[in-house]
């Protein structure tokens, strides 16, 4: 049995894919100590891991202090989190021994901790992967009007000296490269997937069973013509959008399940059409198994879960990597992209009719569904982890 240190200061989209991985590691005899923010303690404890927490509020404050206007400012924000994450982790594991570390590819100063603790490192990538070359190219494209590297250079010098580590590039800070990177998608869905070397293992979506957080009557949608609508867990305060959906799809022969989250009072939506089921919590993977169409913000987890269950997508990207994901969905022919700011009732109604009636979507969705379902998911991820451990031994 090996002891595993898992560092993940990320949000829901970074946490959920690791649930199955942690469960599988523990089922194969590993002991996992998992660092996350308090909001995910209960979820991760149910996997059997020992959970230690990071100060989520201080982490976010440090992260946003770098600025949000440019990629370099976000990278600087990650450097600011070092003084939140590193002392907390070191204090809580004092005197303990670990065999290897798994860290999120974008949060938690994982690469720095791996170097400090002299542990073999594995990166957990819940977004699209970035090679050093693709990251540099992206940075050059988007940072034309960005500030200079002066602040980045001063921050890396400070962090390097304080923690006795080497930081040489924005890529190292933002992508946390490691000898093995587990990527929770397939090469077919990853942009330029064939350009990544064998240190990147594309295991597909890590979809594990999750304990229900509320009550939802699945029997009420069985055998129905279901459309599922969700904007995820972060950007779901969108009353105008929800009302637009009701105007577009009310009084149709579709049964529409709409998840609005806990921060949108359902009473504020006004009169709800009789063919709508509106809830603050929806068991997404269960509902998708009964759905004909998924209207989504296009987060990586949501897009994967829809396609994994063979559901075509209408994607309305809101932030982060969602525009890229929407582009990939459209590229493979598994759905269409719409723009939230200019969305109209007629546009949404016509897009729904188009996706549900156009036969070309069916083979594309079937193909990506087969690819995702055969990719291995969390079991394949643990196979790859164990393989690199054997190779190193």
PDB file of C-alpha atoms in Angstrom, residues 1 93 126 146 168 212 214 261 336 341 349 363:
ATOM      1  CA  UNK A   1       0.000   0.000   0.000  1.00  0.00           C
ATOM      2  CA  UNK A  93       1.321  16.867   6.816  1.00  0.00           C
ATOM      3  CA  UNK A 126      -9.715  18.336 -15.904  1.00  0.00           C
ATOM      4  CA  UNK A 146      -1.093  42.543 -21.820  1.00  0.00           C
ATOM      5  CA  UNK A 168      11.211  29.348 -15.103  1.00  0.00           C
ATOM      6  CA  UNK A 212     -27.850  12.510  -4.533  1.00  0.00           C
ATOM      7  CA  UNK A 214     -31.661  16.324  -3.067  1.00  0.00           C
ATOM      8  CA  UNK A 261     -29.152  26.024  -8.723  1.00  0.00           C
ATOM      9  CA  UNK A 336     -24.308  23.569 -32.149  1.00  0.00           C
ATOM     10  CA  UNK A 341     -25.682  37.699 -25.026  1.00  0.00           C
ATOM     11  CA  UNK A 349     -36.594  27.409 -30.533  1.00  0.00           C
ATOM     12  CA  UNK A 363     -23.898   9.383 -36.192  1.00  0.00           C
TER      13      UNK A 363
END
